[in-house]
XYZ file of C-alpha atoms in Angstrom:
634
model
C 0.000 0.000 0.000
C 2.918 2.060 0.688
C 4.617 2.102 -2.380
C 1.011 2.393 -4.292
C 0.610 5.338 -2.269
C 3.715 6.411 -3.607
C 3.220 5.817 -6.989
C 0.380 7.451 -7.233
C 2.110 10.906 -5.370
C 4.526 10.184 -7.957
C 2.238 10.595 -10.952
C -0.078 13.579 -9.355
C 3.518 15.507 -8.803
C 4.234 14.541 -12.774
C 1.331 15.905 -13.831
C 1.483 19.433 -11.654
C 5.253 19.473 -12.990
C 4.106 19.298 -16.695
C 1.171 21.572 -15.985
C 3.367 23.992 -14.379
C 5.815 23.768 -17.695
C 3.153 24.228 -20.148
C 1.221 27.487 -18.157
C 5.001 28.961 -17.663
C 5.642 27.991 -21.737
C 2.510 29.858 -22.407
C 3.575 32.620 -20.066
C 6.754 33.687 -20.569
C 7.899 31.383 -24.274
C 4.941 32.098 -25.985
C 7.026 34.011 -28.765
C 9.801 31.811 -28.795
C 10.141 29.350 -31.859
C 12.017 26.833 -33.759
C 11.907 27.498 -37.479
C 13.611 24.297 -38.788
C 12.172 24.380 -42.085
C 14.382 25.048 -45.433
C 14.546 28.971 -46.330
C 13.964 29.550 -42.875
C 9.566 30.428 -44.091
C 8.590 31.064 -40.362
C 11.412 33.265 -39.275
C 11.451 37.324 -40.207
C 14.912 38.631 -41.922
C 16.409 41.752 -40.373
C 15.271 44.076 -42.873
C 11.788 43.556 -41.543
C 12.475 43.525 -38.076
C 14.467 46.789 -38.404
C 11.340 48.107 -40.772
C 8.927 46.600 -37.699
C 11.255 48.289 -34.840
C 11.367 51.811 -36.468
C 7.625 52.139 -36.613
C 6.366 55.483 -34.926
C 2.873 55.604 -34.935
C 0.423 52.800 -34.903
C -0.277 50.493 -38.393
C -3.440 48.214 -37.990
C -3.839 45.325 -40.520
C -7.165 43.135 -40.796
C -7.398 40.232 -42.955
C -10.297 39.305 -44.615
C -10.457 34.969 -44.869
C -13.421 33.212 -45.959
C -12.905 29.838 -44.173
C -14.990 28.694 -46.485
C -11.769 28.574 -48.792
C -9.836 26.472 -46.701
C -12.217 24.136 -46.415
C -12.667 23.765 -49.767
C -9.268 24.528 -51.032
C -6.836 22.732 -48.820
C -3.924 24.202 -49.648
C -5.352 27.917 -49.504
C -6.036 26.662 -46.102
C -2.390 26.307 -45.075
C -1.468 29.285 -46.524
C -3.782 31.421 -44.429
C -2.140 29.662 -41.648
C 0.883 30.927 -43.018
C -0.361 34.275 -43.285
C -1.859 34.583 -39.586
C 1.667 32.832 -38.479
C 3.651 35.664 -40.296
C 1.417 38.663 -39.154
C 1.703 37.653 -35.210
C 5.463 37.517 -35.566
C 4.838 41.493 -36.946
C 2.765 42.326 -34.162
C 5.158 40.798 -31.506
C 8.095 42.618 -33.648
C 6.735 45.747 -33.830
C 7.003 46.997 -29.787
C 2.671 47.333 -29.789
C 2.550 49.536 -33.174
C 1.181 46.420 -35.218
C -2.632 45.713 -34.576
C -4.498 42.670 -36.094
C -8.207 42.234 -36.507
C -9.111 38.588 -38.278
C -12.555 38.743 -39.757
C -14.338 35.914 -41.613
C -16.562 38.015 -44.314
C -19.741 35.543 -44.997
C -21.649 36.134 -47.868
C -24.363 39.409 -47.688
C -22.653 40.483 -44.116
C -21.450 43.516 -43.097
C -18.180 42.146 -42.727
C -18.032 41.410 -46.514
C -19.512 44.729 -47.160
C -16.474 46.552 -45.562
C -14.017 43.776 -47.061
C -15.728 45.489 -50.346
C -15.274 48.914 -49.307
C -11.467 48.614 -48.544
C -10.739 47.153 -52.270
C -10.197 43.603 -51.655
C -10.858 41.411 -54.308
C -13.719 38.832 -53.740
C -13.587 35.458 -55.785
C -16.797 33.127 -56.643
C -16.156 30.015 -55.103
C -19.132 28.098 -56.878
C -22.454 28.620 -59.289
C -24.269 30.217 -56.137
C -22.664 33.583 -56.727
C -21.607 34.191 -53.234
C -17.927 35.109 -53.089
C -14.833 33.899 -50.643
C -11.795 36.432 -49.431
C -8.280 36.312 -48.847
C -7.199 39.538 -48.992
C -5.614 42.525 -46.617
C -6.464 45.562 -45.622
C -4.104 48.390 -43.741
C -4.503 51.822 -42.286
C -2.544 54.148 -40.138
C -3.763 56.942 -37.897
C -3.895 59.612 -40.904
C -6.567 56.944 -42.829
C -3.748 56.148 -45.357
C -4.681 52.751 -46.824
C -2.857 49.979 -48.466
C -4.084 46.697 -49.308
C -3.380 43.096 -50.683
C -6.545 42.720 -52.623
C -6.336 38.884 -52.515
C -3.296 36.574 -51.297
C -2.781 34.453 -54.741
C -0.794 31.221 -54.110
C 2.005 32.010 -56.625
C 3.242 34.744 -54.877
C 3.933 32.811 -51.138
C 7.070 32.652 -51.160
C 7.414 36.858 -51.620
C 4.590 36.862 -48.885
C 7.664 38.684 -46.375
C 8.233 41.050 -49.275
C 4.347 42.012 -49.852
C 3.776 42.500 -46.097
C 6.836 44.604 -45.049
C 6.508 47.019 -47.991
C 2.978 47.196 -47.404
C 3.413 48.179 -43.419
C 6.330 50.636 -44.980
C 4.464 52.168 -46.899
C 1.439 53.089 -44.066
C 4.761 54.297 -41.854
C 5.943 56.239 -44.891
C 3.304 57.599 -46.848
C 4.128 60.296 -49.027
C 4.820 59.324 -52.601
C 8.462 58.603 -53.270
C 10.369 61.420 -55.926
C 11.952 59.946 -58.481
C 14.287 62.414 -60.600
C 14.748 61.147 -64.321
C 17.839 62.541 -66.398
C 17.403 61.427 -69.991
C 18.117 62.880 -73.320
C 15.114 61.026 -74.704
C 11.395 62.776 -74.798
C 10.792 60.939 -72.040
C 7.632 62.876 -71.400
C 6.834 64.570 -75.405
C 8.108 65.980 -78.229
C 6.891 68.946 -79.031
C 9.002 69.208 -82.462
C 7.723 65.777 -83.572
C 4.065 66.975 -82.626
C 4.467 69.797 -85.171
C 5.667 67.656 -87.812
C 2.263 65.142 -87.548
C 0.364 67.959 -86.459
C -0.936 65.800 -83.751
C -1.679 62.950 -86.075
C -0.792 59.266 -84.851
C 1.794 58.278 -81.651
C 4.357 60.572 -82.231
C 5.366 62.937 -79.821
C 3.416 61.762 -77.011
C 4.830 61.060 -73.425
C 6.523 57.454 -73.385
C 3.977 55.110 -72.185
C 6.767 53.944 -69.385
C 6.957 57.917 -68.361
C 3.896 57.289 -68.080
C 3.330 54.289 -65.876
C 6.629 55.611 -63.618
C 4.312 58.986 -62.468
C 1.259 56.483 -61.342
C 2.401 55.463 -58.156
C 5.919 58.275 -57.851
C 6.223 62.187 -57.836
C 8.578 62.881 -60.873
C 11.093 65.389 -61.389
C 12.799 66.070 -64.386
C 16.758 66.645 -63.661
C 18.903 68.036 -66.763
C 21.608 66.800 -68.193
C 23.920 69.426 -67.525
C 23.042 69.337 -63.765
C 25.780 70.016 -61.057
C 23.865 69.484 -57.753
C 20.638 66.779 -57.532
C 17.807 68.029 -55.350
C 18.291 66.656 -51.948
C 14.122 65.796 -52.059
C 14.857 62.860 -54.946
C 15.026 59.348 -53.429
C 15.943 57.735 -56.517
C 17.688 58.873 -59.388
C 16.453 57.525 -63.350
C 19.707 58.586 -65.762
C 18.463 57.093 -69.052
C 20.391 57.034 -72.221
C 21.627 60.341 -70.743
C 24.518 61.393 -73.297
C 27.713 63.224 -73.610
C 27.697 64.306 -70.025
C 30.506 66.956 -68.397
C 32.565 66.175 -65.766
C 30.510 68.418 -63.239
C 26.816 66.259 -64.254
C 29.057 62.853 -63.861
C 30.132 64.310 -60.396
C 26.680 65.455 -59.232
C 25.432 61.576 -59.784
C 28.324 59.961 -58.034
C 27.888 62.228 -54.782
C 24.513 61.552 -54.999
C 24.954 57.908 -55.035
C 28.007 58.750 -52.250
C 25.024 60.205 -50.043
C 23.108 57.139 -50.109
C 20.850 58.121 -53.171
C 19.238 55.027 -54.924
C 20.307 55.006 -58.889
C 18.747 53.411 -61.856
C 21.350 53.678 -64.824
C 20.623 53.024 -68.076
C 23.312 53.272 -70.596
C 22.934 51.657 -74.433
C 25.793 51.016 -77.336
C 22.878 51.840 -79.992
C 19.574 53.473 -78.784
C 16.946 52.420 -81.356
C 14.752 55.558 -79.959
C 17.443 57.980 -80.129
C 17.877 57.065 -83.546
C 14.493 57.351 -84.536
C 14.121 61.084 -82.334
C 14.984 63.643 -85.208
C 17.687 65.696 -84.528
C 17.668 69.736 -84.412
C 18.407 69.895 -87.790
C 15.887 67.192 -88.723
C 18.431 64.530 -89.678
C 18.537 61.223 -87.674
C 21.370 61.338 -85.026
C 25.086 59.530 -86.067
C 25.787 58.267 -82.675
C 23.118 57.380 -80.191
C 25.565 55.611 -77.710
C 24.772 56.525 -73.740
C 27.861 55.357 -71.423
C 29.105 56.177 -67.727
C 32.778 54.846 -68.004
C 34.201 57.052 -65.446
C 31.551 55.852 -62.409
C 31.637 52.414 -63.393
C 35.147 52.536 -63.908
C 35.457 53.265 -59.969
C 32.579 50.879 -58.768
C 33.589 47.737 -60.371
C 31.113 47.696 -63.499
C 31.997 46.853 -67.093
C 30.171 47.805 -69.875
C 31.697 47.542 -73.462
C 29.693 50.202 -75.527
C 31.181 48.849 -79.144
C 29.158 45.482 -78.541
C 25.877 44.667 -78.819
C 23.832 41.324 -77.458
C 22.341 38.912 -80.455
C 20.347 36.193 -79.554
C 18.399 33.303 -81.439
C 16.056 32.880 -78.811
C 13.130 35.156 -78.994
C 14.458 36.860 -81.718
C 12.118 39.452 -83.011
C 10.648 38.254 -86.807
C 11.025 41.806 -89.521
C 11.222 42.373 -92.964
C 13.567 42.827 -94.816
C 14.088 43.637 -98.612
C 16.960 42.721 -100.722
C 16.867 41.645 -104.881
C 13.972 42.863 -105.278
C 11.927 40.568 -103.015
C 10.479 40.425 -98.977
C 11.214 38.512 -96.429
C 11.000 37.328 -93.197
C 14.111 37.192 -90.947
C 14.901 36.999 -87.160
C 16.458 39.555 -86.064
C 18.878 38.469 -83.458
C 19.715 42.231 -82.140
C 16.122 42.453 -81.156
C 14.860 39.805 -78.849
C 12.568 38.951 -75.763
C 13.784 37.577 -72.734
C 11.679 35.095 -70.872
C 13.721 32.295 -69.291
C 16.726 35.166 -68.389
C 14.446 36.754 -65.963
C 14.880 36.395 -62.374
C 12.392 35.312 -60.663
C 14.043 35.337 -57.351
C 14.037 39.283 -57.113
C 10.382 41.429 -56.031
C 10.603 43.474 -58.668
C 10.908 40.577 -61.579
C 9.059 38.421 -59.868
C 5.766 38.708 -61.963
C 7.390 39.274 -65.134
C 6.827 37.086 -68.184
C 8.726 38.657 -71.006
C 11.068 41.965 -71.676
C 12.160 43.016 -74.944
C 15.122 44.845 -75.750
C 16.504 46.164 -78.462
C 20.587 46.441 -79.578
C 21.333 45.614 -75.925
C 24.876 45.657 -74.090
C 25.716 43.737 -71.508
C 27.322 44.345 -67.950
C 29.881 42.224 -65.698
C 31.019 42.560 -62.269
C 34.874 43.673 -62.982
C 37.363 41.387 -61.197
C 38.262 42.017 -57.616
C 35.138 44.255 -57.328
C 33.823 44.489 -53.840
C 30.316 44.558 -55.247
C 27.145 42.374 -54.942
C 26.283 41.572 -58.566
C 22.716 40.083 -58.951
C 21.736 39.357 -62.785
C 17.961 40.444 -63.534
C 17.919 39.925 -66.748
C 19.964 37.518 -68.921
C 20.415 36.517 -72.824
C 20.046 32.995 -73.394
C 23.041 29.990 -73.724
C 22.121 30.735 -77.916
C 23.140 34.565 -77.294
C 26.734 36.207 -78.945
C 28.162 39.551 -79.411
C 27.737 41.598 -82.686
C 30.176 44.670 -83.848
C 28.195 48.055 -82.923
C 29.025 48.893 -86.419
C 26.878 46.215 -87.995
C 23.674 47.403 -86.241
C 23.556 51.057 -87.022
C 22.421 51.064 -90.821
C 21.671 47.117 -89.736
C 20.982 44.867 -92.647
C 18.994 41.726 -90.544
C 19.682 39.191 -92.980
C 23.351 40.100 -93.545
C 23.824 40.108 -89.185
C 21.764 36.962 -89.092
C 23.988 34.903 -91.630
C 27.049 36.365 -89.978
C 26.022 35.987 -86.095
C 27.710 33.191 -84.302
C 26.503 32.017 -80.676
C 29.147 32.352 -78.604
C 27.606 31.110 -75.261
C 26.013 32.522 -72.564
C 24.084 33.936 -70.774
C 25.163 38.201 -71.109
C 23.805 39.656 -68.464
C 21.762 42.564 -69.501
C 20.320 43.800 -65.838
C 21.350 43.851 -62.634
C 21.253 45.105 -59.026
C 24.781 46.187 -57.518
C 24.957 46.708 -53.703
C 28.052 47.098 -52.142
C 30.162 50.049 -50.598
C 31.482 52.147 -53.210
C 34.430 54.848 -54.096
C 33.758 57.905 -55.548
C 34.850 58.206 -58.952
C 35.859 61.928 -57.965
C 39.578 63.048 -55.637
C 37.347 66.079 -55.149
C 35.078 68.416 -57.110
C 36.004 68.634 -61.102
C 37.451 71.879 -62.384
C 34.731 74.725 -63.703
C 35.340 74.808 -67.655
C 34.561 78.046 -69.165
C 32.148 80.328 -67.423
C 31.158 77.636 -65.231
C 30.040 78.670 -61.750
C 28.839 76.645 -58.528
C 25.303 76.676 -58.149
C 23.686 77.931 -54.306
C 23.988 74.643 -51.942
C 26.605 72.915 -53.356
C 27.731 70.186 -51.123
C 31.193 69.170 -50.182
C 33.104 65.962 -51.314
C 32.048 62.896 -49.834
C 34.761 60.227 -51.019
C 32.930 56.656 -50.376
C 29.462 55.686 -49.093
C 28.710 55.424 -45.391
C 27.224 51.811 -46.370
C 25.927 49.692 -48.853
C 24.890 51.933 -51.959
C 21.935 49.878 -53.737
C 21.539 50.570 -57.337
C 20.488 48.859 -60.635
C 22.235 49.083 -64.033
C 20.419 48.170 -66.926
C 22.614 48.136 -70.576
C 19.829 48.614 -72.600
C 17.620 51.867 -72.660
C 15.316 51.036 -75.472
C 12.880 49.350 -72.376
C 11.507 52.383 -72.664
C 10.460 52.764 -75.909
C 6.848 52.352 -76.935
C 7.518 50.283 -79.857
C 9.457 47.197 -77.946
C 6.306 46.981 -75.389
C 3.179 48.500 -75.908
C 1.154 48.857 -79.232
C -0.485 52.315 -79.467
C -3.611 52.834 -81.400
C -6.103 56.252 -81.666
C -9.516 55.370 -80.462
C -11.818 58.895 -81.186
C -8.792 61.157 -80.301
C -7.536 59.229 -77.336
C -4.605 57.123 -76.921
C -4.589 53.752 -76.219
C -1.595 51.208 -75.236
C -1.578 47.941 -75.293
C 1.084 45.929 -73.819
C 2.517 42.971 -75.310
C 5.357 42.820 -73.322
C 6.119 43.915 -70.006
C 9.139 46.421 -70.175
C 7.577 49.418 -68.188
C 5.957 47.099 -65.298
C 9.894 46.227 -65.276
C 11.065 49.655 -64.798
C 8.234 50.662 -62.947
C 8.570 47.499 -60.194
C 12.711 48.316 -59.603
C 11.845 52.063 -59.278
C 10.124 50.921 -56.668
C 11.548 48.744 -54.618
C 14.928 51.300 -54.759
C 12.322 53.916 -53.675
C 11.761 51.748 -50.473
C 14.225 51.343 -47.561
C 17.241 49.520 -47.930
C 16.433 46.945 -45.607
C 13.064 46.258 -48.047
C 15.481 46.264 -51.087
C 17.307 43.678 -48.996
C 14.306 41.272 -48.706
C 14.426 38.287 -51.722
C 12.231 35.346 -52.115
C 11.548 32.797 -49.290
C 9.947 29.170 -48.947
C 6.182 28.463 -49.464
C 4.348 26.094 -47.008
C 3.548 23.565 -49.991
C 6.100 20.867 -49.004
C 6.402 18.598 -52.300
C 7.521 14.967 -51.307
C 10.630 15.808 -53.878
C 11.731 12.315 -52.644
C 8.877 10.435 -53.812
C 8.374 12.635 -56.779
C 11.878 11.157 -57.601
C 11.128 7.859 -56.657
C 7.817 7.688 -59.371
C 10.084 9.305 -62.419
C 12.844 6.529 -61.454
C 10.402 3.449 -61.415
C 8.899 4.602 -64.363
C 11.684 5.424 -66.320
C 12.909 2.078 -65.301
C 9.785 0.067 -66.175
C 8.130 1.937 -68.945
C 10.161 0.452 -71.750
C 9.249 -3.296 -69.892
C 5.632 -2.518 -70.262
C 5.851 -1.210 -73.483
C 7.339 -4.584 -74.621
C 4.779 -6.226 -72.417
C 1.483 -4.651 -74.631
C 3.093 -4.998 -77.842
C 4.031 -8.814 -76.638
C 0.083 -9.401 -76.139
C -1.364 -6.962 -78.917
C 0.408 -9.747 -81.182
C -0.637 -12.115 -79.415
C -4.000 -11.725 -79.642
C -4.177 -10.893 -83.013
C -2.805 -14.151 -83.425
C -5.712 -15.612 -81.154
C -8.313 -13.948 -83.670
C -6.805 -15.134 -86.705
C -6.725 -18.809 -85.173
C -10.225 -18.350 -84.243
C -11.493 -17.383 -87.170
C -9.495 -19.697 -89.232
C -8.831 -17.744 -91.802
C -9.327 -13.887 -92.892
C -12.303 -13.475 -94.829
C -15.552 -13.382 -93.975
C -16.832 -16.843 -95.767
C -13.812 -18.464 -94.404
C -14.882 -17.896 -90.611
C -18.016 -19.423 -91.142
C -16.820 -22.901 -93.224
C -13.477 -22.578 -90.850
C -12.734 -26.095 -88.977
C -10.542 -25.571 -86.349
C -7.395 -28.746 -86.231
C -6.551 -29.899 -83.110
C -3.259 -28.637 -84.000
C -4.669 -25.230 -84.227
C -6.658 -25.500 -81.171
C -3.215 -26.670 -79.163
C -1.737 -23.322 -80.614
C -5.294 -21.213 -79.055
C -4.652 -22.981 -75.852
C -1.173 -21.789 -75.573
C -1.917 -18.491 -77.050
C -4.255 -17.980 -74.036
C -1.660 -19.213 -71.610
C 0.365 -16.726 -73.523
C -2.184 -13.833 -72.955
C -2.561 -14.775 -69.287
C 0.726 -14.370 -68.560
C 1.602 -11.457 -70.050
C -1.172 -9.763 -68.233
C -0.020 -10.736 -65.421
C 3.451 -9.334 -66.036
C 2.031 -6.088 -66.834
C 0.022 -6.240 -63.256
C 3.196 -7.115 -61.863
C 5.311 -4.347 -63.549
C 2.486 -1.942 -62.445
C 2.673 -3.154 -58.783
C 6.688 -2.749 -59.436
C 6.172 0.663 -60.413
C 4.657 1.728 -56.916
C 6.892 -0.740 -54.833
C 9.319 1.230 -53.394
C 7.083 4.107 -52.944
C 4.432 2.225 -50.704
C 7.877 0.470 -48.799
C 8.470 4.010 -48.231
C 5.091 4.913 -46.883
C 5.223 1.983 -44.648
C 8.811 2.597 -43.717
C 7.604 6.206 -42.359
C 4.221 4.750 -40.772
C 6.616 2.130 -38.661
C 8.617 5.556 -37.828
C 5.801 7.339 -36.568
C 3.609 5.097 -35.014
C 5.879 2.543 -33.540
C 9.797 3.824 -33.358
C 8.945 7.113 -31.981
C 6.698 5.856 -29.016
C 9.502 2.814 -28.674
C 12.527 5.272 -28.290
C 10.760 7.638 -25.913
C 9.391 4.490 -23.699
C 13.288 3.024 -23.520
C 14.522 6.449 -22.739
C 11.927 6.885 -20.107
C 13.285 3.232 -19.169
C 16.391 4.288 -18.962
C 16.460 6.975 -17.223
C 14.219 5.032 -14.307
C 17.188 2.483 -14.094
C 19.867 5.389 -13.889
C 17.354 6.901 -10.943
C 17.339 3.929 -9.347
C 20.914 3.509 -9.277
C 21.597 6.928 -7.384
C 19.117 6.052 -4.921
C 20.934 2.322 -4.341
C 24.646 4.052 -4.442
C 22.759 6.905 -1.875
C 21.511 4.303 0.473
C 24.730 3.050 0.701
């Protein structure tokens, strides 16, 4: 009775300890977590935390699920998880500025009303009409909203990226400036509008120019600029040409301040060479280059070559002998498979076209982060600049050689950087300083975060959108998606560096990659057996009917008597077909073998090994217990 009693202490005082454990988990380690999974899906990077910990004023987020979609939609279901995971860790990073509200909007409720009235996209689940929600919805104390109309599956693992931008932009919300320094009409041509007298395209803003002042407050910056307005976050320089010393200078100290920059530099413009010059002949040299910066940061950038590629080469005309034809034109080409998909911005993207391209490389022993965005294919070469200004497609097509690849046509650069400059450049002429101008800074203070693009025909309307005149008013159609591409890296460099910093995570759909391996090995192992298998019995048994039958026409059936010899021969022709069906049933079974050994392999793991390890351990340790108490006694 005594050691019953004892027992039975012994399990009451096991089950206060591990209530006490789990009320002072709850208590005190309720944040605390484990993230063992690959990419690291459940744990915030830096760059948010730092975005989360400099909030000042209060950001409240409410998301809008229809549970209805989970239950329907699995795997929608684990992503909301994912979702309601990921915006707890923001509240518990943020010091109290993050609120949550969770709503479930059902169908005709108020709650789906005001999911409505915030933007969010509703989706129609079945033929009833009613409509499900997975969308966000945030404010800050001046009514600023942002939103995430609906959270679509192929965008998970940039779910970080969505949600930190979006809270960054409640905390910040005044429209970023972006100054643009281009000798290309960006916005109109007034001289080209004369010359249609306002018929067709020409002359109007670039549809990019466009797109760029949706969602940014623009400011033109000219060429021959010596200081850059301390309001511009980011800094467009596009196909800007033959700039002085002083303009090269104001750009490097701006990028030496911690200025964002998006160069674009071209060995042949195709829109510059199309823009009439003053004197209403087309421009000789349409070349756009910043040797002396990239010189000093550790970018190369040959402007005498120019990318050809046979993938996605652009199909044009071309006349020669008197006749039309058809060629590919491997200086002009779309980019699908060279995009990277790992970066925000390019993300989304399905094609870019450009158009007499360069290409850029890190330079050796730079101390630069080089991410490609945008690359030419393994069929891509280099063509003489020469051959492409007056270009003669079929002439460049017979001569072009691939040469291997990819040329990498875009990319980010982060990295500290030297200034290009020992100090301010000499005035020429009748220079003078303009009011403000600020004194030499010789390297950044940290990382400088900037994107150089070697082709600045992106921008043109003709490589993207098709414009047509509908009653007066201009309409553009894209068919690529070269100004979303501009557009999207204008504005992640107009947000913080530690949201430039953010790339693509993991997603909480978990292929079984080893199974998925297993069932292409079996059946590339066993397809080529089954095929023998079926053609084995499809002869067969057209050697059954022909025995059968006796014959092959019709009269012969009928008057047919079958020889026992021939009826010996249908015996062992259905022996035949018996056992080759049953080899096909058996290389089918094969075929899903190891897979189910697998399956049961894990269930034995699970069910059995797990419960057996932790039983011997608890075994174990009641021995080694045991033991201290005997060698105590003693």
């Amino acid at each position: 009775m005594r050691r019953l009693a004892f027992s039975i202490i012994g399990v009451i005082a096991a089950a206060a300890i591990a209530i006490g454990i789990n009320m002072f988990a709850d208590a005190r380690l309720a944040n605390a977590q484990l993230d063992l999974t690959q990419g690291h899906i459940y744990t915030l990077s830096s760059g948010t935390k730092q975005i989360l910990a400099g909030l000042k004023e209060p950001v409240t987020l409410r998301l809008f699920y229809s549970r209805q979609l989970g239950s329907t939609v699995p795997a929608y279901g684990s992503y909301a998880d994912h979702v309601r995971e990921m915006l707890r860790d923001y509240a518990a990073a943020s010091n109290g500025k993050v609120h949550l509200e969770f709503y479930d909007p059902e169908p005709f409720s108020d709650t789906e009303d005001r999911a409505m009235a915030y933007g969010l996209q509703g989706v129609p689940l079945d033929q009833g009409g009613s409509q499900i929600y997975f969308g966000l919805a945030g404010s800050n104390l001046e009514d600023d909203e942002r939103t995430i109309p609906f959270f679509q599956a192929e965008r998970e693992r940039f779910l970080e990226y969505d949600l930190t931008k979006l809270v960054y932009e409640l905390s910040n919300p005044k429209r970023p400036v972006v100054g643009v320094m281009s000798s290309l009409p960006l916005d109109g041509d007034p001289r080209t509008m004369m010359m249609t007298q306002g018929r067709g395209p020409g002359g109007q803003p670039y549809a990019s120019s466009v797109l760029l002042r949706q969602t940014n407050t623009v400011k033109t910056v000219p060429t021959n600029a010596q200081v850059i307005d301390p309001d511009i976050g980011v800094l467009l320089v596009a196909e800007a040409q033959n700039l002085s010393p002083a303009t090269l200078y104001a750009i490097d100290q701006f990028v030496m301040r911690g200025g964002k920059l998006m160069a674009m530099v071209d060995p042949w413009s195709e829109a510059m060479a199309a823009t009439p010059s003053p004197d209403g002949m087309p421009p000789r040299d349409t070349h756009s280059d910043l040797k002396r910066l990239f010189d000093a940061w550790g970018i190369e950038f040959d402007p005498n070559q120019v990318v050809g590629d046979l993938t996605g080469a652009w199909r044009v005309r071309t006349t020669g002998n008197d006749t039309e034809a058809a060629v590919n034109y491997v200086a002009w080409f779309n980019i699908r498979d060279g995009i990277n998909h790992d970066d925000p911005a390019t993300a989304d993207l399905q094609q870019v076209t450009v158009a007499s391209s360069g290409f850029l490389s890190k330079a050796p022993n730079a101390a630069i982060d080089f991410l490609p965005l945008l690359s030419s294919s393994d069929r891509s070469g280099s063509i003489p600049l020469d051959e492409v200004k007056t270009p003669d497609p079929a002439k460049v097509l017979a001569g072009f050689k691939p040469q291997g690849g990819p040329r990498v046509i875009a990319a980010r650069v982060r990295g500290v950087l030297k200034s290009a400059f020992s100090g301010p450049p000499p005035r020429q002429g009748n220079e003078t300083r303009p009011a403000g101008f600020p004194p030499f800074r010789a390297r950044t203070d940290g990382p400088a975060n900037m994107v150089v693009v070697a082709d600045s025909d992106i921008l043109a309307d003709r490589f993207w959108v098709r414009v047509s005149d509908f009653f007066g008013q201009q309409s553009a159609t894209p068919f690529s998606d070269d100004g979303p591409f501009v557009a999207n890296l204008i504005g992640t460099l107009a947000g913080s560096d530690a949201l430039i910093g953010l790339r693509s995570r993991g997603d909480t759909n978990r292929p079984f990659t080893l199974v998925a391996e297993m069932q292409s090995d079996a059946e590339a192992r066993f397809r080529q057996t089954q095929q023998a298998l079926q053609q084995h019995l499809d002869d067969v048994e057209k050697q059954l009917r022909t025995l059968r039958s006796g014959g092959s026409g019709e009269q012969e059936k009928q008057d047919a008597v079958i020889t026992p010899d021939q009826q010996a021969a249908i015996g062992a022709a259905r022996q035949d077909v018996l056992q080759t069906r049953q080899k096909l049933r058996a290389v089918q079974l094969e075929l899903n073998r190891d897979i189910s050994q697998l399956e049961n392999e894990m269930r034995i793991f699970t069910i059995v090994l797990v419960p057996a390890l932790m039983t011997v351990l608890a075994i174990g340790m009641g021995i080694l217990q045991r033991r201290r108490r005997a060698r105590a006694r003693r």
